[in-house]
Amino acid sequence: MSEPVREGGRSQAIFLPGAVMPAELAYADLVRELGPDVDARPKELELYAGSEPPAGWGLQTEVEGIRRLADEAGFERFHLVGYSGGGACAITFCATYPERLASLALNEPAWTGNEGLSEDERELWAEFERIMALPPEQMMPEFVRIELEPGAELDPQPEGPTPPWMATRPAGLKAFMGAFKRSPLDIERLRAFDRPVLYTICGRTNQRIVRPPAERLARTFPDFTLEVFEERHHFDPPHRAEPKRYAQSLRTLWERACVRP
C-alpha cells in the first residue's frame, strides 16, 4: 500500500459532512485553510443523490461511495475526516476497509455502534426516535434542542429564503436514524486499526451525547487522541467555526500517520 501522498507531496484526504449542510459549503473554509498541499475532496452524501433517500440506502451505501471516490481519485491510502452523520459513515468505512486509511478524524460522530451502550445512552436514543417521528416543523427545533448544552444557542440564521437543499434534510435525518438502529459495527476490526485517530468534541454540545462514545472509543482504538473545542457546539463545529485550529489538528494527525510504517 503506498503512502498517503501524491506526486509533489500532497496529502490525500476525503471529508464527509453531517446530515444537514452540503459538503462543499461545510468544508469550504477548512479546505482554504489547508491550502494547496492537500488534495482535499469534500464528498456529498449518497443519501442526497436525489430528492428522496435512495431505495435500500444504508451506511454501507455511503461506505461504497467513499471507496468509489477514492478509487477514482487514485487514493490508495488516504486520510478520512467525518462530522456527525458523516462521522458515522467514516467509522463504518474504517471497520470495512481499514487498510485504505492512513488516519481517521471523527468530529462528534452521530453514531459509533450499538454495543456497550449505557442506560442513559439508550434513553437518549429513545428520545431521538421520538423526535424523528415528529412533523418536520417540530422535528428540527427539537433535534437542535437535544443536541445542545443548556444555555448554548444557535447563531442567528441568515436572512433570505431557506436553501432548497433543506427540503430533503428531515427525510435524511430519519434515514440516518433507521440506519443506525439496524447497522452492525465490527468493534474487533476497530480494535485492530493501528493508524492514528483524532476524535473531537465540543464543550457546548450536550455532554450526555458526546462524552460516552468518546470514552468508549478511547478504549477501543490503539492510537486515539481526544481534542475538545470548549466554545463550540454541534451546529457550530470546528471545521466551520475554527478552521485554522482544526486544520492544524489535522496536519498534526497526518504528520504522525506519515511516519508510521
Tab-separated table of C-alpha atoms in Angstrom:
chain	number	residue	atom	x	y	z
A	1	MET	CA	0.000	0.000	0.000
A	2	SER	CA	1.502	3.364	-0.992
A	3	GLU	CA	1.992	6.313	1.338
A	4	PRO	CA	-0.966	8.760	1.643
A	5	VAL	CA	0.577	11.407	-0.636
A	6	ARG	CA	0.534	12.185	-4.314
A	7	GLU	CA	3.315	13.352	-6.579
A	8	GLY	CA	4.701	16.552	-5.122
A	9	GLY	CA	3.977	15.526	-1.531
A	10	ARG	CA	0.273	16.468	-1.328
A	11	SER	CA	-1.730	14.795	1.410
A	12	GLN	CA	-4.825	12.971	0.169
A	13	ALA	CA	-7.991	13.440	2.220
A	14	ILE	CA	-11.735	12.872	1.908
A	15	PHE	CA	-14.160	14.938	4.007
A	16	LEU	CA	-17.677	13.790	4.891
A	17	PRO	CA	-20.353	16.262	6.035
A	18	GLY	CA	-23.169	15.896	8.519
A	19	ALA	CA	-26.760	15.229	7.572
A	20	VAL	CA	-27.663	18.878	7.025
A	21	MET	CA	-25.140	21.174	5.303
A	22	PRO	CA	-23.711	20.084	1.919
A	23	ALA	CA	-20.049	19.103	1.911
A	24	GLU	CA	-18.811	21.916	-0.347
A	25	LEU	CA	-20.344	24.541	1.945
A	26	ALA	CA	-19.416	22.803	5.176
A	27	TYR	CA	-15.733	22.388	4.351
A	28	ALA	CA	-15.027	25.456	2.206
A	29	ASP	CA	-13.159	27.387	4.923
A	30	LEU	CA	-11.212	24.344	6.099
A	31	VAL	CA	-10.114	23.444	2.578
A	32	ARG	CA	-8.900	27.008	2.050
A	33	GLU	CA	-7.010	26.862	5.336
A	34	LEU	CA	-5.352	23.557	4.454
A	35	GLY	CA	-4.106	25.090	1.225
A	36	PRO	CA	-2.694	23.615	-1.974
A	37	ASP	CA	-0.507	20.993	-0.282
A	38	VAL	CA	-3.646	18.962	0.486
A	39	ASP	CA	-5.639	17.164	-2.182
A	40	ALA	CA	-8.919	17.694	-0.312
A	41	ARG	CA	-12.082	16.029	-1.577
A	42	PRO	CA	-15.287	17.090	0.225
A	43	LYS	CA	-17.775	14.349	-0.606
A	44	GLU	CA	-21.530	14.784	-0.707
A	45	LEU	CA	-23.555	12.039	0.927
A	46	GLU	CA	-25.035	9.365	-1.316
A	47	LEU	CA	-28.185	9.887	0.754
A	48	TYR	CA	-28.850	13.152	-1.080
A	49	ALA	CA	-28.175	11.975	-4.620
A	50	GLY	CA	-31.865	12.620	-5.378
A	51	SER	CA	-34.887	14.312	-3.894
A	52	GLU	CA	-35.574	11.313	-1.632
A	53	PRO	CA	-33.303	8.790	0.126
A	54	PRO	CA	-32.365	6.067	-2.384
A	55	ALA	CA	-34.153	2.742	-2.045
A	56	GLY	CA	-32.152	0.409	0.167
A	57	TRP	CA	-29.892	3.208	1.383
A	58	GLY	CA	-27.762	2.480	4.441
A	59	LEU	CA	-24.353	3.200	5.903
A	60	GLN	CA	-22.774	0.661	3.551
A	61	THR	CA	-24.128	2.726	0.643
A	62	GLU	CA	-22.017	5.604	1.929
A	63	VAL	CA	-19.035	3.309	2.518
A	64	GLU	CA	-19.074	2.168	-1.106
A	65	GLY	CA	-19.466	5.769	-2.260
A	66	ILE	CA	-16.312	6.711	-0.338
A	67	ARG	CA	-14.446	3.772	-1.840
A	68	ARG	CA	-15.506	4.748	-5.362
A	69	LEU	CA	-14.373	8.338	-4.890
A	70	ALA	CA	-11.009	7.184	-3.512
A	71	ASP	CA	-10.532	4.808	-6.428
A	72	GLU	CA	-11.464	7.478	-8.972
A	73	ALA	CA	-9.077	9.962	-7.332
A	74	GLY	CA	-6.235	7.436	-7.262
A	75	PHE	CA	-6.129	7.418	-3.449
A	76	GLU	CA	-4.739	4.034	-2.409
A	77	ARG	CA	-4.402	5.020	1.247
A	78	PHE	CA	-5.876	8.310	2.432
A	79	HIS	CA	-6.977	10.386	5.405
A	80	LEU	CA	-10.707	10.298	6.193
A	81	VAL	CA	-12.486	13.080	8.090
A	82	GLY	CA	-16.136	12.783	9.107
A	83	TYR	CA	-18.505	15.014	11.040
A	84	SER	CA	-21.797	13.957	12.665
A	85	GLY	CA	-23.634	11.685	10.195
A	86	GLY	CA	-20.507	11.706	8.061
A	87	GLY	CA	-18.574	10.596	11.131
A	88	ALA	CA	-20.864	7.579	11.418
A	89	CYS	CA	-20.111	6.783	7.767
A	90	ALA	CA	-16.376	7.283	8.383
A	91	ILE	CA	-16.163	4.875	11.323
A	92	THR	CA	-18.150	2.315	9.323
A	93	PHE	CA	-15.687	2.720	6.443
A	94	CYS	CA	-12.836	2.188	8.905
A	95	ALA	CA	-14.377	-1.085	10.058
A	96	THR	CA	-14.976	-2.168	6.436
A	97	TYR	CA	-11.799	-1.049	4.635
A	98	PRO	CA	-9.234	-0.301	7.373
A	99	GLU	CA	-6.351	-0.983	5.000
A	100	ARG	CA	-7.363	2.038	2.888
A	101	LEU	CA	-6.922	4.560	5.691
A	102	ALA	CA	-3.787	6.405	6.772
A	103	SER	CA	-5.690	8.125	9.588
A	104	LEU	CA	-9.218	8.736	10.824
A	105	ALA	CA	-10.647	12.016	12.171
A	106	LEU	CA	-14.076	11.851	13.812
A	107	ASN	CA	-15.819	15.101	14.705
A	108	GLU	CA	-18.783	14.373	17.016
A	109	PRO	CA	-19.890	11.316	15.017
A	110	ALA	CA	-23.636	10.789	15.227
A	111	TRP	CA	-23.244	7.045	15.807
A	112	THR	CA	-20.405	4.764	16.875
A	113	GLY	CA	-22.170	1.416	17.101
A	114	ASN	CA	-24.841	-0.143	19.278
A	115	GLU	CA	-22.674	-2.250	21.563
A	116	GLY	CA	-21.903	-1.346	25.158
A	117	LEU	CA	-24.415	1.493	25.450
A	118	SER	CA	-25.237	2.713	28.939
A	119	GLU	CA	-28.805	3.011	30.183
A	120	ASP	CA	-28.558	6.783	29.773
A	121	GLU	CA	-27.440	6.400	26.153
A	122	ARG	CA	-30.328	4.045	25.424
A	123	GLU	CA	-32.707	6.623	26.890
A	124	LEU	CA	-31.194	9.309	24.659
A	125	TRP	CA	-31.642	7.123	21.561
A	126	ALA	CA	-35.277	6.589	22.531
A	127	GLU	CA	-35.675	10.367	22.739
A	128	PHE	CA	-34.097	10.761	19.300
A	129	GLU	CA	-36.571	8.233	17.914
A	130	ARG	CA	-39.437	10.219	19.429
A	131	ILE	CA	-38.110	13.402	17.828
A	132	MET	CA	-37.730	11.769	14.410
A	133	ALA	CA	-41.420	10.841	14.481
A	134	LEU	CA	-42.496	14.483	14.795
A	135	PRO	CA	-43.655	16.585	11.813
A	136	PRO	CA	-40.703	18.376	10.135
A	137	GLU	CA	-41.624	21.810	11.534
A	138	GLN	CA	-41.417	20.364	15.059
A	139	MET	CA	-38.653	17.856	14.462
A	140	MET	CA	-35.838	20.232	13.542
A	141	PRO	CA	-36.212	22.548	16.606
A	142	GLU	CA	-36.398	19.511	18.914
A	143	PHE	CA	-33.363	17.960	17.243
A	144	VAL	CA	-31.399	21.159	17.841
A	145	ARG	CA	-32.591	21.381	21.448
A	146	ILE	CA	-31.447	17.912	22.462
A	147	GLU	CA	-28.017	18.368	20.879
A	148	LEU	CA	-27.073	21.465	22.908
A	149	GLU	CA	-25.993	22.058	26.475
A	150	PRO	CA	-28.289	24.364	28.494
A	151	GLY	CA	-27.523	27.979	27.620
A	152	ALA	CA	-25.960	27.196	24.238
A	153	GLU	CA	-27.699	28.933	21.363
A	154	LEU	CA	-27.604	28.829	17.592
A	155	ASP	CA	-26.181	31.765	15.696
A	156	PRO	CA	-28.833	33.940	14.038
A	157	GLN	CA	-29.975	32.403	10.781
A	158	PRO	CA	-29.043	34.340	7.639
A	159	GLU	CA	-31.786	36.382	6.059
A	160	GLY	CA	-33.378	35.227	2.859
A	161	PRO	CA	-35.180	32.129	1.646
A	162	THR	CA	-34.418	28.693	3.023
A	163	PRO	CA	-31.850	26.887	0.819
A	164	PRO	CA	-33.599	24.388	-1.452
A	165	TRP	CA	-31.455	21.511	-0.191
A	166	MET	CA	-33.041	21.874	3.265
A	167	ALA	CA	-36.222	20.277	1.924
A	168	THR	CA	-34.509	16.872	1.818
A	169	ARG	CA	-32.989	17.026	5.310
A	170	PRO	CA	-35.867	15.830	7.537
A	171	ALA	CA	-36.167	12.641	5.484
A	172	GLY	CA	-32.373	12.329	5.521
A	173	LEU	CA	-32.212	12.568	9.299
A	174	LYS	CA	-34.899	9.899	9.624
A	175	ALA	CA	-32.992	7.662	7.193
A	176	PHE	CA	-29.838	8.028	9.269
A	177	MET	CA	-31.701	7.127	12.454
A	178	GLY	CA	-33.096	3.986	10.850
A	179	ALA	CA	-29.639	3.018	9.563
A	180	PHE	CA	-28.083	3.479	12.998
A	181	LYS	CA	-30.672	1.212	14.570
A	182	ARG	CA	-30.150	-1.674	12.145
A	183	SER	CA	-26.432	-1.396	11.273
A	184	PRO	CA	-23.695	-3.567	12.755
A	185	LEU	CA	-20.237	-2.198	13.517
A	186	ASP	CA	-17.282	-4.579	13.783
A	187	ILE	CA	-15.633	-3.417	17.013
A	188	GLU	CA	-12.863	-6.005	16.742
A	189	ARG	CA	-11.755	-4.524	13.424
A	190	LEU	CA	-11.631	-1.114	15.087
A	191	ARG	CA	-9.510	-2.565	17.903
A	192	ALA	CA	-7.080	-3.825	15.266
A	193	PHE	CA	-6.886	-0.439	13.494
A	194	ASP	CA	-3.414	0.809	14.426
A	195	ARG	CA	-3.411	4.091	12.492
A	196	PRO	CA	-3.852	7.361	14.424
A	197	VAL	CA	-7.362	8.517	15.276
A	198	LEU	CA	-8.357	12.085	16.187
A	199	TYR	CA	-11.693	12.462	17.978
A	200	THR	CA	-13.046	15.969	18.534
A	201	ILE	CA	-15.998	17.078	20.624
A	202	CYS	CA	-17.435	20.480	21.514
A	203	GLY	CA	-17.839	21.821	25.029
A	204	ARG	CA	-21.295	23.280	24.399
A	205	THR	CA	-22.795	20.161	22.818
A	206	ASN	CA	-24.904	18.024	25.145
A	207	GLN	CA	-22.196	16.145	27.038
A	208	ARG	CA	-24.543	13.210	27.681
A	209	ILE	CA	-24.397	12.625	23.925
A	210	VAL	CA	-20.725	13.186	23.087
A	211	ARG	CA	-18.744	12.048	26.134
A	212	PRO	CA	-19.703	8.350	26.444
A	213	PRO	CA	-18.789	7.358	22.862
A	214	ALA	CA	-15.524	9.305	23.107
A	215	GLU	CA	-14.614	7.427	26.285
A	216	ARG	CA	-15.647	4.100	24.771
A	217	LEU	CA	-13.601	4.609	21.589
A	218	ALA	CA	-10.603	5.742	23.642
A	219	ARG	CA	-10.613	2.167	24.988
A	220	THR	CA	-11.133	0.712	21.506
A	221	PHE	CA	-8.645	2.378	19.158
A	222	PRO	CA	-4.978	1.698	19.997
A	223	ASP	CA	-3.841	5.192	18.900
A	224	PHE	CA	-6.531	7.645	20.000
A	225	THR	CA	-6.387	11.393	20.676
A	226	LEU	CA	-9.290	13.398	22.094
A	227	GLU	CA	-9.461	17.158	21.498
A	228	VAL	CA	-12.154	19.401	22.990
A	229	PHE	CA	-13.258	22.680	21.404
A	230	GLU	CA	-14.721	24.217	24.557
A	231	GLU	CA	-16.530	27.196	22.970
A	232	ARG	CA	-18.113	25.312	20.084
A	233	HIS	CA	-21.250	23.184	19.779
A	234	HIS	CA	-22.582	20.606	17.324
A	235	PHE	CA	-24.090	23.209	14.981
A	236	ASP	CA	-21.034	25.472	15.252
A	237	PRO	CA	-18.394	22.790	14.611
A	238	PRO	CA	-14.616	23.273	14.483
A	239	HIS	CA	-14.229	22.872	10.734
A	240	ARG	CA	-16.552	25.852	10.205
A	241	ALA	CA	-16.029	27.947	13.345
A	242	GLU	CA	-12.299	27.407	13.933
A	243	PRO	CA	-10.884	26.169	10.621
A	244	LYS	CA	-7.341	27.364	11.381
A	245	ARG	CA	-7.102	25.421	14.645
A	246	TYR	CA	-8.835	22.361	13.211
A	247	ALA	CA	-6.551	22.415	10.155
A	248	GLN	CA	-3.543	22.384	12.464
A	249	SER	CA	-5.014	19.452	14.402
A	250	LEU	CA	-5.433	17.554	11.133
A	251	ARG	CA	-1.894	18.392	9.992
A	252	THR	CA	-0.543	17.065	13.290
A	253	LEU	CA	-2.579	13.871	12.858
A	254	TRP	CA	-1.458	13.431	9.273
A	255	GLU	CA	2.217	14.030	10.101
A	256	ARG	CA	2.003	11.278	12.691
A	257	ALA	CA	0.345	8.990	10.151
A	258	CYS	CA	3.074	9.568	7.580
A	259	VAL	CA	5.873	8.480	9.927
A	260	ARG	CA	4.071	5.226	10.771
A	261	PRO	CA	5.206	2.122	8.867
